[in-house]
Amino acid sequence: MAAPAPLDAWVLPRIRYSSTAGDVAVAALLLVVGGGLTIGGGTPAPDPTLPLGEPWAPWAVVVAAALATLLKRRAPLLAIALLGALLLVDAAWVSGALPLVPLLALLDAVYAAMLHPAARARRAVLVAAAALALALLLLARPGTPADAVQLAAMLAMLLGTPALWGTSVRQRDELLGAERERVAAVAAAGEAARAAALREERAAMARELHDELAARLSAIALQTGALEAREHADAATAGSIAAVRRSSIEALTELRQLIDVLGDDRDAAGARVAARIEDADALAADAERFGVDLDARVAVGAGVLESTASHALARIAREAVANAARHAPGVPVRLRVDDLGERGVELRVENRIAAQAAETGGNGLGIPLMRERWTLAGGEGEAGPVGDGRWLVRARVPSAAAAGPFHEQVGATHRGPAPAGAAA
């Protein structure tokens, strides 16, 4: 709930001072007060001996002061200049005294100018007010130095009071604004901490689900696939084995989707990571975080891969890019994902092997984890150096339209220990 505005923020009920309606309201009040005083004789009467000592002159001064007030927020220096000129004209050529309405309008304009956000505008207004005070002092022509000092002190108090008041109000509003921003920042930090805790809890739940169920369901799928390849005495047994295998694969897909929801596709730092290999933007974001110059092309349409296979390729790609950043920093990385039709979808990540291996804190589990991912997805792959000085990670998984087990099982291979620049 927003805090109520202070009383000095209003001109009239529902009309704020610092608004166009507030400017119009102040000008209207000046017209009403000036007209009443002029009719009732509350202002100095025109002096017929002066050049503009005509009966209409006080009315013209009141109207001009009200109009000049409309400029106090948009052009404070111009408003001060116009109102100062009205005071000097009235004192010198109309009544020979300081008129009340232009003086009130001037004090209001000085106050409004001190609320202006630009310090340069505020300084200019103060200089203009000081020049006006000096002009009024010279116009009054005090008879003695004591009179001059007394008049100067009076003018300083008269013009300094609204300046100090406006400065105080502006500083108060700035402090209130800073406090509101601090409260909003604290609230945002608390919300971010709550979201991070929730994300961590969901990620922990996802890990537990994966650890407990995914391995067992994958084992069931692999074992029933092996049984399905054998000859059976009756069709009922073969059908039952096929049904068990289909059910385990469907359960793996649904589990992967549930883990995607719980994990929310964020890493430990809260940054978005690729949950599917089709998400090229997330792959590019991964490469940018790792500081890798990635040339990526993903030529796989939506729906070609099941969730489990797509997620496996995304994780393999992320691990390969991260390992290239560790072992061969600054070396460009080429990533390609191609739809091979009935042969499945193939991921290739390759980079030139660095001349000297970069110091890394890796745990050596990169390739075994990638091998586990493509195996659980029903695919095959390899990771290792190739003959022309490049390091290649290749993984192929079955597409969603593939009927039956994935054929052409080449097996996961790893061409020896990782040399300098290898993704491990």
Short mmCIF file of C-alpha atoms in Angstrom, two decimals:
data_model
loop_
_atom_site.label_atom_id
_atom_site.label_comp_id
_atom_site.label_asym_id
_atom_site.label_seq_id
_atom_site.Cartn_x
_atom_site.Cartn_y
_atom_site.Cartn_z
CA MET A 1 0.00 0.00 0.00
CA ALA A 2 1.45 3.38 -1.08
CA ALA A 3 2.18 5.96 1.63
CA PRO A 4 -0.08 9.07 1.55
CA ALA A 5 1.41 12.19 -0.03
CA PRO A 6 2.40 15.02 2.37
CA LEU A 7 0.10 18.02 2.73
CA ASP A 8 2.43 20.34 0.80
CA ALA A 9 2.00 18.13 -2.27
CA TRP A 10 -1.55 19.43 -2.78
CA VAL A 11 -3.00 22.78 -3.86
CA LEU A 12 -6.62 21.73 -3.44
CA PRO A 13 -8.18 18.34 -2.69
CA ARG A 14 -7.32 15.93 -5.55
CA ILE A 15 -5.10 18.57 -7.23
CA ARG A 16 -1.35 18.10 -6.83
CA TYR A 17 0.95 21.11 -6.68
CA SER A 18 3.47 19.70 -9.16
CA SER A 19 1.00 19.19 -12.01
CA THR A 20 -0.59 21.19 -14.80
CA ALA A 21 -3.85 21.27 -12.87
CA GLY A 22 -1.93 22.58 -9.87
CA ASP A 23 -0.39 25.39 -11.96
CA VAL A 24 -3.82 26.39 -13.25
CA ALA A 25 -5.28 26.25 -9.73
CA VAL A 26 -2.57 28.55 -8.33
CA ALA A 27 -3.05 31.00 -11.21
CA ALA A 28 -6.82 30.99 -10.63
CA LEU A 29 -6.33 31.64 -6.91
CA LEU A 30 -4.04 34.58 -7.70
CA LEU A 31 -6.69 36.01 -10.03
CA VAL A 32 -9.38 35.66 -7.37
CA VAL A 33 -7.23 37.16 -4.61
CA GLY A 34 -5.90 39.93 -6.87
CA GLY A 35 -9.35 40.82 -8.15
CA GLY A 36 -10.79 40.92 -4.64
CA LEU A 37 -7.98 43.08 -3.34
CA THR A 38 -8.17 45.45 -6.29
CA ILE A 39 -11.92 45.88 -5.94
CA GLY A 40 -11.74 46.23 -2.17
CA GLY A 41 -8.81 48.63 -2.21
CA GLY A 42 -6.42 46.17 -0.61
CA THR A 43 -3.61 46.96 -3.05
CA PRO A 44 -1.73 50.22 -3.63
CA ALA A 45 -3.77 52.51 -5.85
CA PRO A 46 -2.32 53.70 -9.14
CA ASP A 47 -0.35 56.95 -8.85
CA PRO A 48 -1.63 59.38 -11.50
CA THR A 49 1.74 61.13 -11.54
CA LEU A 50 3.51 58.01 -12.80
CA PRO A 51 3.62 57.03 -16.49
CA LEU A 52 1.27 54.01 -16.08
CA GLY A 53 -0.80 55.26 -13.16
CA GLU A 54 -4.09 54.37 -14.86
CA PRO A 55 -7.08 52.56 -13.25
CA TRP A 56 -6.66 49.55 -15.53
CA ALA A 57 -2.98 49.06 -14.72
CA PRO A 58 -3.47 47.05 -11.45
CA TRP A 59 -5.77 44.63 -13.28
CA ALA A 60 -3.19 44.16 -16.03
CA VAL A 61 -0.50 43.46 -13.43
CA VAL A 62 -2.70 40.84 -11.68
CA VAL A 63 -3.55 39.05 -14.94
CA ALA A 64 0.09 39.13 -16.13
CA ALA A 65 1.29 37.71 -12.78
CA ALA A 66 -1.25 34.88 -12.97
CA LEU A 67 -0.20 34.01 -16.53
CA ALA A 68 3.51 34.12 -15.65
CA THR A 69 2.84 31.64 -12.82
CA LEU A 70 1.86 29.01 -15.41
CA LEU A 71 5.52 28.93 -16.53
CA LYS A 72 7.03 28.29 -13.09
CA ARG A 73 7.67 24.56 -13.60
CA ARG A 74 8.36 24.41 -17.33
CA ALA A 75 10.51 27.55 -17.57
CA PRO A 76 11.35 28.68 -14.00
CA LEU A 77 13.96 31.25 -15.03
CA LEU A 78 11.58 32.90 -17.50
CA ALA A 79 8.81 32.99 -14.89
CA ILE A 80 11.13 34.64 -12.34
CA ALA A 81 12.24 37.20 -14.94
CA LEU A 82 8.66 38.10 -15.93
CA LEU A 83 7.44 38.40 -12.34
CA GLY A 84 10.49 40.45 -11.38
CA ALA A 85 9.83 42.75 -14.30
CA LEU A 86 6.19 43.16 -13.17
CA LEU A 87 7.34 44.10 -9.66
CA LEU A 88 9.78 46.69 -11.00
CA VAL A 89 7.26 48.12 -13.47
CA ASP A 90 4.52 48.41 -10.83
CA ALA A 91 6.89 49.95 -8.27
CA ALA A 92 8.38 52.42 -10.76
CA TRP A 93 5.52 53.32 -13.14
CA VAL A 94 2.15 52.23 -11.65
CA SER A 95 1.77 52.60 -7.88
CA GLY A 96 5.22 53.41 -6.55
CA ALA A 97 5.00 50.44 -4.12
CA LEU A 98 5.45 46.67 -4.13
CA PRO A 99 2.22 45.05 -5.42
CA LEU A 100 1.00 42.07 -3.38
CA VAL A 101 -0.15 39.66 -6.13
CA PRO A 102 3.06 39.75 -8.24
CA LEU A 103 5.05 39.41 -5.03
CA LEU A 104 3.05 36.29 -3.98
CA ALA A 105 3.45 34.89 -7.48
CA LEU A 106 7.22 35.52 -7.32
CA LEU A 107 7.56 33.73 -3.97
CA ASP A 108 5.58 30.77 -5.35
CA ALA A 109 7.78 30.67 -8.46
CA VAL A 110 10.97 30.65 -6.35
CA TYR A 111 9.56 27.80 -4.24
CA ALA A 112 8.59 25.81 -7.35
CA ALA A 113 12.03 26.41 -8.90
CA MET A 114 13.73 24.86 -5.87
CA LEU A 115 11.76 21.66 -6.54
CA HIS A 116 13.24 21.46 -10.04
CA PRO A 117 15.42 18.32 -10.47
CA ALA A 118 18.17 20.17 -12.39
CA ALA A 119 20.71 21.81 -10.08
CA ARG A 120 21.78 24.17 -12.87
CA ALA A 121 18.22 25.55 -13.18
CA ARG A 122 18.03 26.04 -9.42
CA ARG A 123 21.30 27.97 -9.35
CA ALA A 124 20.16 30.18 -12.23
CA VAL A 125 16.93 31.00 -10.38
CA LEU A 126 18.84 31.93 -7.23
CA VAL A 127 21.10 34.25 -9.23
CA ALA A 128 18.05 35.84 -10.87
CA ALA A 129 16.36 36.30 -7.47
CA ALA A 130 19.49 37.95 -6.08
CA ALA A 131 19.67 40.28 -9.10
CA LEU A 132 16.00 41.18 -8.60
CA ALA A 133 16.59 41.95 -4.92
CA LEU A 134 19.49 44.22 -5.87
CA ALA A 135 17.33 45.99 -8.47
CA LEU A 136 14.55 46.56 -5.89
CA LEU A 137 17.12 47.88 -3.42
CA LEU A 138 18.45 50.38 -5.96
CA LEU A 139 14.92 51.37 -6.95
CA ALA A 140 14.00 52.08 -3.32
CA ARG A 141 17.01 54.42 -2.90
CA PRO A 142 17.30 54.14 0.89
CA GLY A 143 18.35 57.38 2.54
CA THR A 144 20.95 56.00 4.97
CA PRO A 145 23.25 52.94 5.07
CA ALA A 146 21.19 51.58 7.98
CA ASP A 147 18.04 51.78 5.88
CA ALA A 148 19.86 50.02 3.05
CA VAL A 149 21.00 47.19 5.34
CA GLN A 150 17.51 46.85 6.80
CA LEU A 151 15.88 46.72 3.36
CA ALA A 152 18.48 44.24 2.07
CA ALA A 153 17.87 41.97 5.05
CA MET A 154 14.13 42.14 4.50
CA LEU A 155 14.46 41.28 0.80
CA ALA A 156 16.85 38.40 1.63
CA MET A 157 14.39 36.97 4.13
CA LEU A 158 11.47 37.51 1.75
CA LEU A 159 13.08 35.67 -1.18
CA GLY A 160 15.20 33.28 0.90
CA THR A 161 12.28 31.77 2.82
CA PRO A 162 10.58 30.09 -0.19
CA ALA A 163 14.00 29.06 -1.52
CA LEU A 164 14.93 27.31 1.73
CA TRP A 165 11.46 25.78 2.05
CA GLY A 166 11.54 24.44 -1.53
CA THR A 167 15.03 23.03 -1.00
CA SER A 168 13.90 21.27 2.18
CA VAL A 169 10.86 19.77 0.45
CA ARG A 170 12.97 18.58 -2.51
CA GLN A 171 15.54 16.93 -0.25
CA ARG A 172 12.77 15.26 1.73
CA ASP A 173 11.22 13.89 -1.47
CA GLU A 174 14.62 12.67 -2.68
CA LEU A 175 15.20 10.86 0.62
CA LEU A 176 11.73 9.32 0.45
CA GLY A 177 12.38 8.21 -3.13
CA ALA A 178 15.73 6.69 -2.17
CA GLU A 179 14.09 4.87 0.74
CA ARG A 180 11.36 3.51 -1.52
CA GLU A 181 14.01 2.28 -3.97
CA ARG A 182 15.91 0.64 -1.11
CA VAL A 183 12.76 -1.10 0.12
CA ALA A 184 11.99 -2.25 -3.43
CA ALA A 185 15.56 -3.53 -3.83
CA VAL A 186 15.35 -5.43 -0.53
CA ALA A 187 12.02 -6.91 -1.58
CA ALA A 188 13.45 -7.88 -4.97
CA ALA A 189 16.49 -9.47 -3.31
CA GLY A 190 14.23 -11.41 -0.96
CA GLU A 191 12.11 -12.59 -3.86
CA ALA A 192 15.23 -13.60 -5.78
CA ALA A 193 16.51 -15.54 -2.76
CA ARG A 194 13.14 -17.24 -2.37
CA ALA A 195 13.07 -18.11 -6.07
CA ALA A 196 16.64 -19.45 -5.86
CA ALA A 197 15.77 -21.59 -2.84
CA LEU A 198 12.68 -22.91 -4.61
CA ARG A 199 14.69 -23.60 -7.74
CA GLU A 200 17.33 -25.45 -5.72
CA GLU A 201 14.68 -27.51 -3.98
CA ARG A 202 13.06 -28.41 -7.27
CA ALA A 203 16.45 -29.27 -8.75
CA ALA A 204 17.17 -31.52 -5.77
CA MET A 205 13.83 -33.25 -6.29
CA ALA A 206 14.64 -33.68 -9.96
CA ARG A 207 18.02 -35.21 -9.13
CA GLU A 208 16.44 -37.61 -6.66
CA LEU A 209 13.82 -38.66 -9.19
CA HIS A 210 16.46 -39.19 -11.83
CA ASP A 211 18.79 -41.13 -9.54
CA GLU A 212 16.03 -43.38 -8.23
CA LEU A 213 13.97 -44.04 -11.32
CA ALA A 214 15.78 -43.22 -14.55
CA ALA A 215 18.51 -45.83 -14.18
CA ARG A 216 16.04 -48.59 -13.32
CA LEU A 217 13.67 -47.69 -16.14
CA SER A 218 16.59 -47.59 -18.57
CA ALA A 219 17.72 -51.00 -17.39
CA ILE A 220 14.21 -52.38 -17.94
CA ALA A 221 14.12 -50.89 -21.44
CA LEU A 222 17.53 -52.32 -22.36
CA GLN A 223 16.81 -55.76 -20.92
CA THR A 224 13.40 -56.07 -22.53
CA GLY A 225 14.92 -54.88 -25.79
CA ALA A 226 17.40 -57.73 -25.58
CA LEU A 227 14.58 -60.19 -24.80
CA GLU A 228 12.49 -58.82 -27.64
CA ALA A 229 15.28 -59.60 -30.11
CA ARG A 230 15.15 -63.31 -29.22
CA GLU A 231 12.72 -65.83 -30.65
CA HIS A 232 9.79 -66.74 -28.40
CA ALA A 233 7.60 -69.82 -28.30
CA ASP A 234 4.33 -67.91 -28.52
CA ALA A 235 3.20 -64.50 -29.67
CA ALA A 236 1.68 -63.60 -26.28
CA THR A 237 5.08 -63.68 -24.60
CA ALA A 238 6.64 -61.54 -27.34
CA GLY A 239 3.75 -59.08 -27.10
CA SER A 240 4.11 -58.82 -23.34
CA ILE A 241 7.84 -58.13 -23.59
CA ALA A 242 7.22 -55.49 -26.27
CA ALA A 243 4.54 -53.87 -24.12
CA VAL A 244 6.87 -53.76 -21.11
CA ARG A 245 9.57 -52.15 -23.22
CA ARG A 246 7.19 -49.55 -24.67
CA SER A 247 5.86 -48.76 -21.20
CA SER A 248 9.36 -48.29 -19.79
CA ILE A 249 10.34 -45.97 -22.67
CA GLU A 250 7.13 -43.95 -22.22
CA ALA A 251 7.79 -43.75 -18.48
CA LEU A 252 11.33 -42.50 -19.18
CA THR A 253 9.94 -39.77 -21.46
CA GLU A 254 7.35 -38.68 -18.91
CA LEU A 255 10.01 -38.73 -16.18
CA ARG A 256 12.25 -36.54 -18.33
CA GLN A 257 9.40 -34.07 -18.84
CA LEU A 258 8.71 -33.99 -15.09
CA ILE A 259 12.41 -33.42 -14.37
CA ASP A 260 12.40 -30.58 -16.94
CA VAL A 261 9.54 -28.92 -15.03
CA LEU A 262 11.13 -29.41 -11.62
CA GLY A 263 14.60 -28.39 -12.76
CA ASP A 264 13.21 -25.33 -14.59
CA ASP A 265 16.13 -25.48 -17.11
CA ARG A 266 18.45 -23.40 -14.90
CA ASP A 267 21.98 -24.05 -13.74
CA ALA A 268 23.31 -23.43 -10.23
CA ALA A 269 23.74 -19.72 -10.95
CA GLY A 270 20.16 -19.38 -12.16
CA ALA A 271 21.19 -19.00 -15.82
CA ARG A 272 19.05 -20.66 -18.46
CA VAL A 273 20.56 -23.77 -20.06
CA ALA A 274 19.44 -25.81 -23.03
CA ALA A 275 16.86 -28.43 -22.06
CA ARG A 276 16.45 -29.58 -25.68
CA ILE A 277 18.97 -29.72 -28.48
CA GLU A 278 16.55 -27.75 -30.69
CA ASP A 279 16.98 -24.71 -28.38
CA ALA A 280 19.73 -22.99 -30.37
CA ASP A 281 19.46 -19.75 -28.38
CA ALA A 282 20.19 -21.53 -25.11
CA LEU A 283 23.17 -23.32 -26.71
CA ALA A 284 24.53 -19.95 -27.84
CA ALA A 285 23.99 -18.54 -24.33
CA ASP A 286 25.93 -21.50 -22.88
CA ALA A 287 28.83 -20.84 -25.25
CA GLU A 288 28.83 -17.14 -24.38
CA ARG A 289 29.03 -17.92 -20.64
CA PHE A 290 31.91 -20.31 -21.28
CA GLY A 291 33.69 -17.73 -23.46
CA VAL A 292 33.61 -20.00 -26.51
CA ASP A 293 33.48 -18.84 -30.13
CA LEU A 294 30.73 -21.24 -31.21
CA ASP A 295 29.70 -21.89 -34.81
CA ALA A 296 26.41 -23.73 -34.31
CA ARG A 297 23.84 -25.07 -36.75
CA VAL A 298 20.83 -27.05 -35.56
CA ALA A 299 18.95 -28.64 -38.45
CA VAL A 300 16.34 -30.59 -36.49
CA GLY A 301 12.67 -29.74 -36.56
CA ALA A 302 10.31 -29.75 -33.62
CA GLY A 303 8.96 -33.17 -32.74
CA VAL A 304 11.74 -35.11 -34.47
CA LEU A 305 13.25 -36.19 -31.14
CA GLU A 306 11.60 -37.44 -27.98
CA SER A 307 12.20 -35.41 -24.86
CA THR A 308 14.70 -37.88 -23.38
CA ALA A 309 16.85 -38.07 -26.52
CA SER A 310 16.72 -34.32 -27.12
CA HIS A 311 17.71 -33.60 -23.53
CA ALA A 312 20.57 -36.09 -23.73
CA LEU A 313 22.01 -34.42 -26.85
CA ALA A 314 21.64 -30.98 -25.24
CA ARG A 315 23.57 -32.10 -22.17
CA ILE A 316 26.25 -33.77 -24.30
CA ALA A 317 26.62 -30.60 -26.36
CA ARG A 318 26.89 -28.46 -23.24
CA GLU A 319 29.51 -30.78 -21.71
CA ALA A 320 31.52 -30.83 -24.96
CA VAL A 321 31.50 -27.03 -25.27
CA ALA A 322 32.41 -26.58 -21.60
CA ASN A 323 35.31 -29.04 -21.90
CA ALA A 324 36.57 -27.32 -25.04
CA ALA A 325 36.59 -24.04 -23.09
CA ARG A 326 38.58 -25.68 -20.28
CA HIS A 327 41.16 -27.54 -22.37
CA ALA A 328 41.46 -25.31 -25.45
CA PRO A 329 40.48 -21.75 -24.46
CA GLY A 330 40.14 -19.36 -27.37
CA VAL A 331 39.85 -22.14 -29.96
CA PRO A 332 36.69 -21.91 -32.13
CA VAL A 333 34.20 -24.74 -31.68
CA ARG A 334 31.99 -26.13 -34.44
CA LEU A 335 28.63 -27.68 -33.51
CA ARG A 336 26.30 -29.42 -35.94
CA VAL A 337 23.02 -31.25 -35.32
CA ASP A 338 21.60 -33.06 -38.36
CA ASP A 339 18.48 -35.13 -38.97
CA LEU A 340 19.64 -38.35 -40.65
CA GLY A 341 16.13 -39.68 -41.20
CA GLU A 342 15.76 -43.33 -40.28
CA ARG A 343 19.32 -43.38 -38.92
CA GLY A 344 18.34 -40.90 -36.18
CA VAL A 345 19.75 -37.49 -35.23
CA GLU A 346 23.48 -36.88 -35.02
CA LEU A 347 25.37 -34.31 -32.94
CA ARG A 348 28.95 -33.37 -33.82
CA VAL A 349 31.07 -31.02 -31.71
CA GLU A 350 34.65 -30.51 -32.84
CA ASN A 351 37.53 -28.16 -32.18
CA ARG A 352 41.21 -27.93 -32.98
CA ILE A 353 43.42 -29.50 -30.30
CA ALA A 354 45.45 -26.86 -28.48
CA ALA A 355 49.24 -27.02 -28.68
CA GLN A 356 49.48 -27.01 -24.89
CA ALA A 357 46.81 -28.23 -22.51
CA ALA A 358 45.29 -25.50 -20.35
CA GLU A 359 45.37 -25.99 -16.61
CA THR A 360 41.96 -27.34 -15.61
CA GLY A 361 40.23 -28.51 -12.50
CA GLY A 362 38.20 -31.13 -14.37
CA ASN A 363 37.42 -34.42 -12.66
CA GLY A 364 37.84 -36.59 -15.77
CA LEU A 365 34.20 -37.63 -15.82
CA GLY A 366 33.19 -35.66 -18.93
CA ILE A 367 33.46 -38.47 -21.48
CA PRO A 368 31.98 -41.20 -19.22
CA LEU A 369 28.99 -38.96 -18.48
CA MET A 370 28.47 -38.23 -22.16
CA ARG A 371 28.73 -41.96 -22.94
CA GLU A 372 26.11 -42.69 -20.27
CA ARG A 373 23.77 -40.08 -21.71
CA TRP A 374 23.82 -41.33 -25.28
CA THR A 375 23.54 -44.94 -24.08
CA LEU A 376 20.50 -44.22 -21.92
CA ALA A 377 18.92 -42.46 -24.90
CA GLY A 378 19.34 -45.65 -26.94
CA GLY A 379 22.09 -44.24 -29.12
CA GLU A 380 25.79 -44.52 -29.74
CA GLY A 381 28.73 -42.16 -29.97
CA GLU A 382 32.41 -41.49 -29.66
CA ALA A 383 34.75 -38.89 -28.22
CA GLY A 384 38.42 -38.48 -28.99
CA PRO A 385 41.07 -37.08 -31.33
CA VAL A 386 40.84 -37.51 -35.08
CA GLY A 387 43.71 -37.68 -37.50
CA ASP A 388 43.92 -34.04 -38.58
CA GLY A 389 44.56 -32.57 -35.12
CA ARG A 390 40.95 -32.12 -34.09
CA TRP A 391 38.96 -33.34 -31.09
CA LEU A 392 35.57 -34.75 -32.00
CA VAL A 393 32.52 -35.57 -29.90
CA ARG A 394 29.86 -37.40 -31.89
CA ALA A 395 26.57 -38.79 -30.63
CA ARG A 396 23.66 -40.29 -32.55
CA VAL A 397 20.27 -41.06 -31.00
CA PRO A 398 17.08 -42.49 -32.51
CA SER A 399 14.36 -40.16 -33.71
CA ALA A 400 10.83 -40.24 -32.34
CA ALA A 401 9.55 -41.85 -35.53
CA ALA A 402 11.98 -44.78 -35.33
CA ALA A 403 10.09 -48.06 -34.93
CA GLY A 404 11.76 -50.59 -32.68
CA PRO A 405 15.26 -50.54 -31.31
CA PHE A 406 17.89 -48.26 -32.70
CA HIS A 407 19.90 -50.13 -35.30
CA GLU A 408 23.46 -49.83 -36.40
CA GLN A 409 24.85 -50.08 -32.87
CA VAL A 410 28.45 -49.12 -33.40
CA GLY A 411 29.03 -48.81 -29.67
CA ALA A 412 30.51 -46.02 -27.62
CA THR A 413 34.17 -45.57 -28.32
CA HIS A 414 36.87 -43.37 -26.92
CA ARG A 415 40.06 -43.10 -28.86
CA GLY A 416 42.61 -43.26 -26.07
CA PRO A 417 43.50 -40.71 -23.38
CA ALA A 418 42.65 -37.06 -23.89
CA PRO A 419 45.53 -35.02 -25.27
CA ALA A 420 46.02 -31.27 -25.01
CA GLY A 421 42.84 -29.47 -26.01
CA ALA A 422 40.68 -32.53 -25.55
CA ALA A 423 37.13 -32.32 -24.22
CA ALA A 424 37.17 -34.51 -21.16
#
